[in-house]
Amino acid sequence: MAIVSLKEVKKTYPLGKTEVHAVKGVSFEIARGDFISIAGPSGSGKSTILNMIGCIDVPTAGTVELNGQITSGLTDREITELRHKFVGFIFQSFNLIPVLNVYENIEFPLLLGRNTPDQKQRKEWTEYLIEEVGLTDWAKHRPNELSGGQRQRVAIARSLATKPELVLADEPTANLDSETSEAIIGLMKKINIEMNTTFIFSTHDPTIVELAEHIIKLKDGLIASEYRRDK
Amino acid sequence: MKLIRLALRNLLRQKRRSILLGSAIAFGILFITLINGFTGSFIENVGENFSNLMAGHIFIDGVEKSSSGKDLYLIDDDSRIMDAIEKSGIEYNFLTKRSEIRGTLLFEGNGINQSIVGADWEKESYFKERIILKEGTFENLSDPHGIIVSSKIAERLNVQLGDHVIVKMQTYTGQQTAGDFTIAAISIDTGLFGSISCYANILYVNELLNIGPDKYLTLGIYLNNLIDTDPVTAKLLPELEKRINLFSRETTDDGNPFMAILEQQEEEEWDGVKYRLTTINDLLSEVEEIVRILNIAGLIIMLVLFAIIMVGITNTFRMVMFERIQEIGTMRAVGMHRSEVRALFLFEAFLLAIGGIISGYILSGITMFIISRVYWGVDTPLFMLLKNGYMTFRLAPLQIILNFVIVTILTLLAAFRPADKAAKLEPALALSTEK
Ligand SMILES: Nc1ncnc2c1ncn2[C@@H]1O[C@H](COP(=O)(O)OP(=O)(O)OP(=O)(O)O)[C@@H](O)[C@H]1O
Ligand SMILES: [Mg+2]
């Protein structure tokens, strides 16, 4: 079964008296363990689609299914729990919490909601993730003391805190130089293989697109092309 | 809870702003605490000062109707009263027996209407602690005709130590008579009430009043504590009623017992001596009214003050919400519930309130300490409100807790709407909002 499935998804934003058709009817499926890039020029609807998959926005028409479950019609509490358990987020501008240090930022999602793991479990897992993204020496530092690449590593570790099956990254490399960008995608790929976590990242950088195995190209809110590269 | 820690760090993020808001709360607390503290000791101080002035907390005097219908005040024989005091088992500090002349003091063409209190100063040792002499000594009162006058009276009569003054007065039964006193000492004026009385020896005062040496006008019971006045009165009354003819202190609709007694005295006819029991609280009920008005005024000012502070808090939190809008979006995306966002903001408000209130109380403590060290002197119109010339503060613990709770709730209320708005932000919208 596909981990993500979009069926005739449309999204319309009101804009003054008119409307913006950001996504105009998109269907695709993503398999578990996929490493997929959603590519397209600015305004093509990448962020909108990722937001709908990540349950922080709802489609105007059509359905989004995660693990076969239709996400529309859930209460905010249920949606939040679903996000918490099932989805991790990585953002273009890192979006770390400035008053928390590296360790605390990564641990943060574990402290939310009910069923908080105990202190020891949290510590073990957080330290493992810090090591996994190579920031062991930086655990006590706050985000403003880190470089862009380091911050995005923290964000990657945080996105994995609750062991989600799916990680969404909206232009994770847009604020990074090309070398760092490739390292970041490389790290994501490593985790994709090690943990079998599904990664969906958007980008408009052609060299980054090529690092994905499964590519969906958007244009004007529609799929322009979709293809897989052989591993 | 981990949210508290995050809330604390958020609060420290904008130190200047938090300190400003906290100071506003602290200032409000300081203000209301000073008012409460002042009014809290107001009654007590006024009560103590009155009791000192009048030498007692509970007073008993006797009234007799003369053949001409005039009220004559005298305690002819106090044995039954003493018996009642003993049998009632009340605790008191000491008893004072006093006689009083109302007449005109004359010296070299100057005259002044004045009351002269006579007491046995040997026995009333506490008297020496209360009256501060400017000139002369208490020993001079060993002269049977010695008199202590306040500096104001001395000035108006233009008398000096050792001068002889004449008093024109009426005896107990209303005969015109005259006496002569020697200025034994001049006391420092204690403001408004300082010039009410002059002090002389009871034996000579009784002689002038033409009553026997063992008789007197008023028995004062000086208790250990002002607050004992009502319970002691309640204990003493039944014993007195068994032994002497006593005016009723019963009042309709919570009126003043003293007024009720005066009314009976006016309307009733009786034979022999009928006794009156009055207390310092009969007088203080008027003062309590003033305190109530002060407290209400304080409360209104506090509410206005806090209304302003609350507007500041609401606006600040609204600003904070916009400043952190992406952060809120991020926290919501990674799984934070609406209720947790709301709680985070409310925790910040709560910590702000706690910090402000505690600083406010510390500040109040320091301020009250400093003010209570200032000596205002005894010759000031404020004297009645002071304790031996010092301002004192008294705070009921319940009042402190109540203000704590009120201010905390007000702060939480002020922060609630912005907190709720933050909680209800759509995550996608919050994340995409450009600052
Ligand atoms: N909240 C919104 N209100 C109105 N219009 C919106 C909103 N969000 C996105 N849009 C519009 O929808 C269209 C698709 O936007 P989207 O952000 O998904 O594009 P994108 O591919 O992520 O572009 P970019 O590369 O610039 O991030 C754009 O025309 C955008 O202006
Ligand atoms: Mg985008």
XYZ file of C-alpha atoms and ligand atoms in Angstrom:
698
model
C 0.000 0.000 0.000
C 1.202 3.512 -0.824
C 2.233 5.603 2.160
C 0.914 8.751 0.493
C -1.824 8.882 -2.074
C -3.297 12.032 -3.659
C -6.496 11.787 -5.679
C -7.597 14.737 -7.829
C -6.359 17.192 -5.222
C -7.181 20.840 -5.803
C -6.349 23.883 -3.741
C -7.818 27.309 -4.280
C -6.838 30.361 -2.248
C -9.076 33.373 -2.083
C -7.151 36.457 -3.096
C -9.124 39.637 -2.704
C -12.148 39.265 -4.964
C -10.526 36.644 -7.177
C -9.126 33.201 -6.485
C -5.701 31.638 -6.951
C -5.765 28.068 -8.218
C -2.542 26.895 -6.623
C -3.116 23.188 -7.297
C -5.471 22.252 -10.095
C -6.066 18.522 -9.816
C -3.091 16.385 -8.915
C -2.968 12.604 -8.372
C 0.056 10.504 -7.455
C 1.230 7.822 -5.080
C 4.359 7.517 -3.018
C 5.638 4.157 -1.856
C 7.066 3.468 1.580
C 10.807 4.122 1.666
C 10.678 6.397 -1.355
C 13.174 9.240 -1.754
C 11.202 11.623 -3.842
C 11.626 15.136 -5.119
C 8.827 17.471 -6.035
C 10.322 19.926 -8.450
C 9.059 22.937 -10.280
C 9.442 26.657 -10.697
C 8.386 29.187 -8.130
C 4.616 29.325 -7.702
C 4.047 25.909 -9.257
C 2.394 24.587 -6.085
C 5.211 22.608 -4.394
C 4.697 24.046 -0.925
C 0.948 23.769 -1.191
C 1.141 20.061 -2.008
C 3.646 19.362 0.766
C 1.471 21.224 3.268
C -1.537 19.130 2.323
C 0.448 15.900 2.626
C 1.771 17.095 5.983
C -1.752 17.861 7.244
C -1.023 21.499 7.972
C -3.346 22.539 5.178
C -6.481 20.982 3.711
C -7.382 20.459 0.024
C -10.288 22.364 -1.485
C -11.247 19.228 -3.428
C -9.985 15.648 -3.754
C -8.445 13.516 -1.035
C -5.086 13.005 0.583
C -4.524 9.578 2.119
C -1.749 8.729 4.524
C -1.309 4.987 4.999
C -4.769 4.565 3.479
C -6.415 6.961 5.912
C -8.230 9.955 4.444
C -6.942 13.022 6.286
C -9.838 15.380 5.651
C -12.657 15.520 8.176
C -10.472 14.868 11.220
C -10.588 17.157 14.231
C -7.640 19.437 14.922
C -6.635 17.232 17.835
C -6.643 14.091 15.675
C -4.779 15.857 12.865
C -2.174 17.138 15.315
C -1.665 13.675 16.752
C -1.359 12.221 13.260
C 1.291 14.827 12.348
C 3.114 14.259 15.584
C 3.313 10.521 15.175
C 3.522 10.101 11.459
C 5.159 13.155 9.835
C 8.425 15.011 10.308
C 9.083 18.511 8.931
C 12.175 20.225 7.577
C 11.890 23.849 6.505
C 13.703 26.134 4.133
C 14.720 28.551 6.881
C 15.400 25.794 9.437
C 12.749 27.044 11.904
C 14.544 25.982 15.050
C 13.337 27.317 18.369
C 15.881 30.004 19.221
C 15.677 29.677 23.022
C 16.388 25.948 22.960
C 19.823 24.441 22.376
C 20.561 21.723 19.817
C 19.736 18.901 22.195
C 16.513 20.538 23.354
C 15.385 21.381 19.841
C 15.756 17.763 18.801
C 14.064 16.487 21.945
C 11.218 19.027 21.702
C 8.681 16.949 19.686
C 9.098 14.122 22.204
C 7.756 16.357 24.965
C 4.531 17.186 23.165
C 1.169 15.492 23.464
C 0.409 12.482 25.565
C 2.497 9.303 25.857
C 5.752 11.183 26.388
C 8.590 8.646 26.537
C 10.480 8.603 29.804
C 13.594 10.667 30.422
C 16.034 7.833 29.774
C 14.478 6.791 26.472
C 14.365 10.395 25.352
C 17.988 10.965 26.214
C 19.195 7.848 24.445
C 17.258 8.547 21.275
C 18.115 12.262 21.182
C 21.802 11.550 21.641
C 21.648 8.916 18.927
C 20.081 11.429 16.529
C 22.667 14.095 17.403
C 25.396 11.643 16.585
C 23.600 10.554 13.428
C 23.663 14.141 12.082
C 27.220 14.676 13.330
C 26.613 17.415 15.932
C 27.758 15.697 19.121
C 30.104 18.572 19.968
C 27.369 21.135 19.424
C 24.623 19.692 21.624
C 24.700 22.553 24.108
C 24.794 25.346 21.538
C 21.867 27.474 20.566
C 20.808 27.781 16.906
C 22.259 31.288 16.486
C 25.713 29.843 17.158
C 25.456 27.389 14.257
C 26.032 27.644 10.515
C 23.154 27.157 8.071
C 24.223 23.612 7.264
C 24.483 22.743 10.944
C 21.077 24.209 11.619
C 19.542 22.117 8.877
C 21.186 19.051 10.406
C 19.482 19.884 13.679
C 16.204 20.238 11.796
C 16.718 16.836 10.192
C 17.382 15.261 13.574
C 14.303 16.977 15.019
C 12.140 15.726 12.149
C 13.124 12.193 13.125
C 12.491 12.558 16.863
C 9.127 10.817 16.952
C 10.337 8.140 14.476
C 7.891 9.230 11.777
C 7.374 7.148 8.645
C 7.357 10.245 6.490
C 9.564 13.338 6.422
C 8.589 16.394 4.409
C 11.243 18.909 3.462
C 10.134 22.091 1.711
C 13.161 23.440 -0.157
C 15.596 22.273 2.511
C 18.598 23.517 0.583
C 17.354 26.865 -0.679
C 19.299 28.787 1.964
C 22.479 26.730 1.623
C 25.460 26.755 -0.757
C 25.658 23.942 -3.268
C 28.263 21.899 -1.410
C 26.332 21.999 1.839
C 23.123 21.306 -0.074
C 24.486 18.086 -1.448
C 25.700 17.069 2.009
C 22.256 17.708 3.459
C 20.504 15.677 0.772
C 23.173 13.022 1.292
C 22.379 12.888 4.995
C 18.689 12.556 4.233
C 19.458 9.757 1.804
C 21.570 7.972 4.416
C 18.706 8.089 6.908
C 16.276 7.029 4.188
C 18.327 3.878 3.727
C 19.149 3.242 7.385
C 15.695 3.847 8.852
C 13.561 3.239 5.780
C 11.975 6.633 6.338
C 10.128 8.045 3.349
C 11.484 11.464 2.318
C 9.651 13.982 0.169
C 11.544 17.142 -0.609
C 10.753 20.017 -2.866
C 13.322 22.013 -4.784
C 13.764 24.102 -7.868
C 17.486 23.391 -8.057
C 18.075 20.951 -10.992
C 21.238 19.436 -9.495
C 19.391 18.622 -6.260
C 16.461 17.170 -8.166
C 18.805 14.685 -9.716
C 19.697 13.278 -6.287
C 16.183 11.867 -5.919
C 15.030 8.461 -7.138
C 11.475 9.427 -7.848
C 10.757 12.845 -9.337
C 7.478 14.672 -9.823
C 7.733 17.842 -11.852
C 5.032 20.466 -11.403
C 4.020 23.333 -13.577
C 1.190 25.775 -12.868
C -0.438 23.526 -10.275
C -0.401 20.419 -12.451
C 1.972 17.485 -12.843
C 4.179 18.124 -15.869
C 6.068 14.841 -15.629
C 6.786 11.984 -13.244
C 9.624 9.497 -13.522
C 11.846 7.135 -11.565
C 15.550 6.774 -11.948
C 17.031 3.379 -11.551
C 19.136 2.988 -8.461
C 6.180 20.423 32.981
C 8.601 21.194 30.164
C 6.432 24.021 28.814
C 7.176 26.088 31.913
C 10.867 26.003 31.131
C 10.249 27.085 27.559
C 7.912 29.829 28.834
C 10.588 31.105 31.195
C 13.177 31.236 28.422
C 10.757 33.017 26.137
C 10.168 35.553 28.849
C 13.902 36.137 29.250
C 14.269 36.525 25.496
C 13.050 40.107 25.578
C 14.439 41.043 28.955
C 13.709 44.720 28.766
C 10.105 44.190 27.774
C 9.491 41.568 30.455
C 11.115 43.756 33.087
C 8.940 46.666 32.033
C 5.728 44.664 32.290
C 6.870 43.011 35.508
C 7.699 46.412 36.978
C 4.243 47.695 36.095
C 2.726 44.777 38.002
C 5.183 45.278 40.851
C 4.297 48.952 41.034
C 0.594 48.143 41.199
C 1.231 45.669 43.997
C 3.415 48.191 45.826
C 0.673 50.772 45.644
C -2.131 48.575 46.895
C 0.064 46.999 49.568
C 1.044 50.377 50.972
C -2.597 51.449 51.144
C -3.666 48.180 52.726
C -0.758 48.231 55.127
C -1.477 51.791 56.166
C -5.210 51.343 56.641
C -4.524 48.015 58.351
C -2.713 49.759 61.183
C -4.832 52.902 61.025
C -7.603 51.649 63.335
C -5.121 50.099 65.680
C -3.012 53.233 65.985
C -5.966 55.565 66.328
C -7.393 53.174 68.908
C -4.160 52.999 70.873
C -3.721 56.746 70.766
C -7.282 57.320 71.909
C -6.901 54.791 74.698
C -3.732 56.492 75.865
C -5.351 59.856 75.711
C -8.404 58.671 77.567
C -6.530 56.258 79.818
C -8.482 53.132 79.002
C -10.322 50.960 76.557
C -13.482 50.526 78.604
C -14.952 53.347 80.673
C -17.511 53.343 83.423
C -19.071 56.472 84.826
C -22.159 57.203 86.894
C -24.942 59.715 86.220
C -27.353 61.128 88.717
C -30.272 63.427 87.952
C -30.201 66.496 90.198
C -33.381 68.000 91.573
C -33.189 70.631 88.840
C -32.973 67.881 86.185
C -29.267 68.343 85.479
C -27.040 65.313 84.913
C -24.375 65.020 87.601
C -21.484 62.660 86.931
C -19.902 60.848 89.845
C -18.770 57.418 90.961
C -19.732 57.611 94.578
C -18.781 54.130 95.669
C -16.953 51.807 93.291
C -16.953 48.700 95.486
C -19.653 46.926 93.491
C -17.953 47.793 90.221
C -14.629 46.463 91.517
C -16.442 43.368 92.663
C -17.925 42.862 89.202
C -14.517 43.323 87.565
C -13.003 40.762 89.871
C -15.819 38.218 89.488
C -15.893 38.496 85.715
C -12.292 37.321 85.654
C -11.325 39.701 82.862
C -7.681 40.391 82.185
C -6.512 43.973 82.080
C -3.333 45.982 82.347
C -4.414 48.548 84.924
C -7.311 50.677 86.104
C -7.418 54.454 86.063
C -9.591 56.614 88.289
C -9.992 60.120 87.068
C -11.802 63.286 87.917
C -12.141 66.204 85.576
C -12.690 69.928 85.874
C -14.109 71.997 83.041
C -13.340 75.612 83.676
C -11.426 78.701 82.629
C -7.707 79.052 83.288
C -6.668 82.637 83.958
C -3.243 84.279 83.997
C -2.510 88.019 83.863
C -5.570 88.890 81.834
C -5.351 85.854 79.514
C -8.126 83.289 79.780
C -8.667 79.914 78.176
C -11.451 77.325 78.470
C -9.845 74.116 79.462
C -10.450 70.688 80.914
C -8.183 69.608 83.746
C -7.805 65.911 84.407
C -7.009 64.800 87.907
C -5.407 61.434 88.570
C -3.188 59.733 91.064
C 0.030 60.089 89.072
C 1.984 57.959 91.489
C -0.148 54.997 90.489
C -0.484 55.846 86.817
C 3.123 55.196 85.924
C 2.279 54.580 82.246
C 1.262 58.225 82.033
C 4.882 59.252 82.266
C 5.728 57.257 79.135
C 2.986 58.854 77.105
C 3.514 62.503 77.874
C 6.718 64.075 76.747
C 7.818 67.054 78.802
C 9.421 70.070 77.258
C 10.140 71.817 80.534
C 9.844 70.786 84.162
C 9.623 67.262 85.615
C 6.963 64.845 86.760
C 8.387 65.187 90.269
C 7.013 68.729 90.341
C 3.555 67.134 90.556
C 4.343 66.283 94.166
C 3.200 69.848 94.782
C -0.533 69.202 95.458
C -1.402 72.233 93.319
C 0.913 71.290 90.473
C -0.419 71.204 86.913
C 1.019 70.091 83.582
C -0.076 72.147 80.586
C 0.753 71.677 76.921
C 3.116 74.106 75.239
C 0.249 75.551 73.215
C -1.717 76.396 76.343
C 1.404 77.780 78.008
C 1.948 80.013 75.024
C -1.625 81.259 74.947
C -1.649 81.995 78.666
C 1.896 83.284 78.447
C 2.898 81.266 81.527
C 6.233 79.833 82.556
C 7.341 77.127 84.938
C 6.390 78.019 88.504
C 3.746 80.606 87.545
C 0.480 80.536 89.437
C -2.728 80.298 87.446
C -6.325 80.643 88.591
C -9.158 78.358 87.518
C -12.766 79.534 87.528
C -15.129 76.586 87.593
C -18.212 74.922 88.998
C -18.313 72.291 91.699
C -19.890 68.929 91.147
C -23.276 70.359 92.093
C -22.886 73.526 90.056
C -21.656 76.095 92.587
C -19.253 78.730 91.265
C -15.803 78.330 92.741
C -12.154 78.996 92.012
C -8.831 77.268 92.545
C -5.161 77.964 91.987
C -2.529 75.834 90.273
C 1.227 76.065 89.891
C 2.768 75.229 86.514
C 4.722 72.057 87.289
C 5.703 71.145 83.757
C 5.029 72.022 80.123
C 4.421 69.107 77.753
C 5.100 68.839 74.039
C 1.946 69.382 72.040
C 0.651 66.188 70.514
C -1.119 67.784 67.635
C -4.850 67.973 67.403
C -5.513 66.368 70.749
C -2.607 67.714 72.712
C -4.371 70.741 74.040
C -7.519 68.955 75.126
C -6.347 68.277 78.649
C -4.198 69.616 81.419
C -3.122 67.236 84.134
C -3.293 67.772 87.899
C -3.522 65.827 91.150
C -6.830 64.093 91.781
C -6.958 65.096 95.434
C -6.936 68.790 94.661
C -9.283 68.355 91.695
C -11.732 66.472 93.954
C -11.439 69.179 96.541
C -12.328 71.827 93.968
C -15.213 69.705 92.674
C -16.304 69.327 96.241
C -16.442 65.536 96.178
C -14.745 63.272 98.678
C -11.084 62.310 98.259
C -11.962 58.682 97.412
C -14.468 59.578 94.741
C -13.943 60.200 91.092
C -15.750 60.679 87.791
C -14.566 57.969 85.426
C -13.130 54.514 85.871
C -10.970 53.480 82.918
C -10.005 49.877 82.284
C -6.771 49.755 80.320
C -6.561 46.383 78.592
C -3.519 44.555 77.316
C -4.734 44.820 73.781
C -7.103 46.968 71.762
C -8.687 43.941 70.123
C -9.697 42.572 73.516
C -12.147 45.447 73.970
C -15.284 43.729 72.673
C -14.770 40.279 74.229
C -13.850 41.804 77.585
C -16.903 44.069 77.464
C -19.095 41.057 76.756
C -17.656 39.266 79.778
C -17.894 42.228 82.092
C -21.407 43.451 81.228
C -23.451 40.636 82.841
C -21.477 40.896 86.088
C -22.039 44.643 86.186
C -25.737 44.260 85.423
C -26.123 41.969 88.418
C -24.689 44.584 90.757
C -25.434 48.078 89.481
C -28.110 49.941 87.560
C -26.658 50.130 84.063
C -27.787 51.853 80.862
C -28.410 49.314 78.124
C -25.872 49.100 75.333
C -28.428 47.388 73.101
C -28.889 49.120 69.790
C -31.340 48.682 67.006
C -29.962 48.224 63.483
C -26.261 48.109 64.375
C -26.146 51.674 65.680
C -23.558 53.063 68.032
C -24.069 51.903 71.666
C -22.861 55.252 72.975
C -25.630 57.039 71.073
C -28.169 54.595 72.467
C -26.962 55.369 75.987
C -27.227 59.117 75.419
C -30.777 58.667 74.165
C -31.811 56.705 77.241
C -30.157 59.288 79.458
C -32.248 61.973 77.780
C -35.570 60.162 77.908
C -35.475 58.087 81.075
C -36.133 59.006 84.696
C -34.268 57.167 87.440
C -33.369 57.419 91.091
C -29.863 57.432 92.460
C -26.862 56.729 90.235
C -27.213 54.951 86.927
C -24.013 53.779 85.302
C -22.746 53.992 81.746
C -20.309 51.601 80.161
C -18.681 52.924 77.017
C -15.767 51.562 75.027
C -13.088 52.845 72.743
C -14.818 50.982 69.901
C -17.881 53.190 70.288
C -15.580 56.011 69.236
C -13.690 54.012 66.669
C -16.762 53.043 64.693
C -16.510 56.514 63.171
C -12.874 55.858 62.338
C -13.754 52.521 60.795
C -15.981 54.379 58.383
C -12.977 56.436 57.259
C -10.908 53.294 56.854
C -13.643 51.696 54.776
C -13.739 54.712 52.488
C -9.937 54.652 52.188
C -9.987 50.973 51.326
C -12.686 51.422 48.699
C -10.773 54.347 47.188
C -7.638 52.184 47.181
C -9.478 49.364 45.479
C -10.858 51.656 42.787
C -7.422 53.136 42.126
C -5.964 49.645 41.992
C -8.587 48.525 39.481
C -7.927 51.547 37.278
C -4.187 50.988 37.597
C -4.490 47.327 36.718
C -6.904 48.030 33.869
C -4.097 50.115 32.334
C -1.482 47.468 33.071
C -3.739 44.770 31.591
C -4.124 46.711 28.356
C -0.321 46.869 28.208
C -0.054 43.134 28.780
C -2.678 42.321 26.147
C -0.937 44.510 23.576
C 2.468 43.094 24.371
C 1.270 39.522 24.060
C -0.426 40.334 20.777
C 2.894 41.725 19.561
C 4.722 38.670 20.838
C 2.305 36.444 18.977
C 3.091 38.176 15.690
C 6.808 38.159 16.350
C 6.779 34.427 16.919
C 4.202 33.505 14.338
C 6.566 31.250 12.353
C 7.710 29.621 15.540
C 4.113 28.908 16.488
C 3.555 27.424 13.015
C 6.654 25.265 13.437
C 5.626 24.019 16.872
C 2.168 23.205 15.592
C 3.675 21.366 12.588
C 5.910 19.193 14.744
C 2.929 18.124 16.832
C 2.110 20.769 19.398
C -1.574 20.873 20.242
C -3.597 24.061 20.334
C -4.040 23.658 24.064
C -0.270 23.434 24.466
C 0.295 26.644 22.517
C -2.288 28.387 24.669
C -0.716 26.947 27.816
C 2.739 28.134 26.721
C 1.552 31.729 26.410
C -0.429 31.549 29.635
C 2.590 30.138 31.443
C 4.564 33.146 30.235
C 1.867 35.447 31.589
C 1.754 33.454 34.820
C 5.516 33.671 35.351
C 5.407 37.360 34.533
C 2.668 37.862 37.121
C 4.496 35.821 39.763
C 7.745 37.682 39.122
C 6.011 41.051 39.200
C 3.997 40.273 42.297
C 6.931 38.903 44.272
C 9.106 41.882 43.311
C 6.177 44.095 44.230
C 5.970 42.569 47.678
C 9.719 42.790 48.196
C 9.596 46.417 47.101
C 6.660 47.009 49.465
C 8.581 45.459 52.326
C 11.575 47.699 51.697
C 9.415 50.809 51.268
C 7.430 50.109 54.423
C 10.625 49.431 56.322
C 12.089 52.758 55.243
C 8.891 54.730 55.901
C 8.441 53.145 59.301
C 11.949 54.328 60.252
C 11.064 57.955 59.611
C 10.214 59.862 62.760
C 7.345 62.214 62.071
C 7.385 63.715 65.516
C 4.568 63.883 68.007
C 3.519 67.458 67.332
C 1.989 66.794 63.937
C -1.645 66.609 62.890
C -0.823 63.055 61.742
C -0.102 62.062 65.309
C -3.347 60.144 65.793
C -2.469 57.876 62.855
C 1.042 57.198 64.073
C 2.449 54.977 66.736
C 4.623 57.090 68.995
C 5.454 59.309 66.047
C 6.229 56.472 63.611
C 4.084 55.292 60.746
C 3.276 51.614 61.037
C 1.929 49.099 58.545
C -0.094 46.002 59.149
C -1.059 43.524 56.472
C -3.422 40.637 56.899
C -1.929 37.482 55.335
C -5.293 36.856 53.717
C -5.106 40.261 52.036
C -1.663 39.447 50.646
C -2.882 36.144 49.265
C -6.045 37.729 47.900
C -4.102 40.433 46.031
C -1.730 37.766 44.755
C -4.620 35.757 43.353
C -6.450 38.772 41.925
C -3.401 40.116 40.099
C -2.460 36.676 38.776
C -5.969 36.119 37.461
C -6.065 39.596 35.894
C -2.740 38.954 34.151
C -3.924 35.596 32.850
C -7.147 37.203 31.639
C -5.178 39.917 29.861
C -3.018 37.311 28.116
C -5.858 34.922 27.363
C -7.128 36.423 24.130
C -3.731 36.704 22.431
C -2.873 33.213 23.716
C -6.099 31.838 22.339
C -5.499 33.572 19.025
C -2.019 32.075 18.847
C -3.473 28.658 19.591
C -6.043 28.949 16.817
C -3.591 30.038 14.101
C -3.660 27.808 11.038
C -0.200 26.211 10.940
C 0.299 26.619 7.174
C -0.693 30.272 7.323
C 1.498 30.895 10.365
C 4.473 29.266 8.653
C 4.085 31.288 5.463
C 3.528 34.653 7.174
C 6.311 37.043 6.300
C 7.480 39.176 9.176
N -1.987 31.474 1.612
C -2.061 31.810 0.314
N -2.948 32.715 -0.112
C -3.040 33.047 -1.408
N -2.288 32.522 -2.355
C -1.379 31.600 -2.015
C -1.214 31.208 -0.658
N -0.233 30.266 -0.604
C 0.205 30.116 -1.872
N -0.492 30.897 -2.698
C -0.325 30.959 -4.148
O -0.428 29.652 -4.659
C 0.487 29.433 -5.676
C 1.357 28.235 -5.341
O 2.137 28.577 -4.227
P 3.208 27.631 -3.574
O 3.768 28.319 -2.389
O 2.632 26.293 -3.380
O 4.299 27.566 -4.721
P 5.756 26.983 -4.630
O 5.901 26.060 -5.753
O 6.070 26.484 -3.286
O 6.633 28.292 -4.925
P 8.029 28.724 -4.301
O 9.072 27.999 -5.080
O 8.064 30.186 -4.538
O 8.009 28.363 -2.858
C 1.279 30.709 -5.845
O 0.725 31.449 -6.907
C 1.051 31.436 -4.542
O 1.074 32.829 -4.752
Mg 7.337 26.992 -1.669
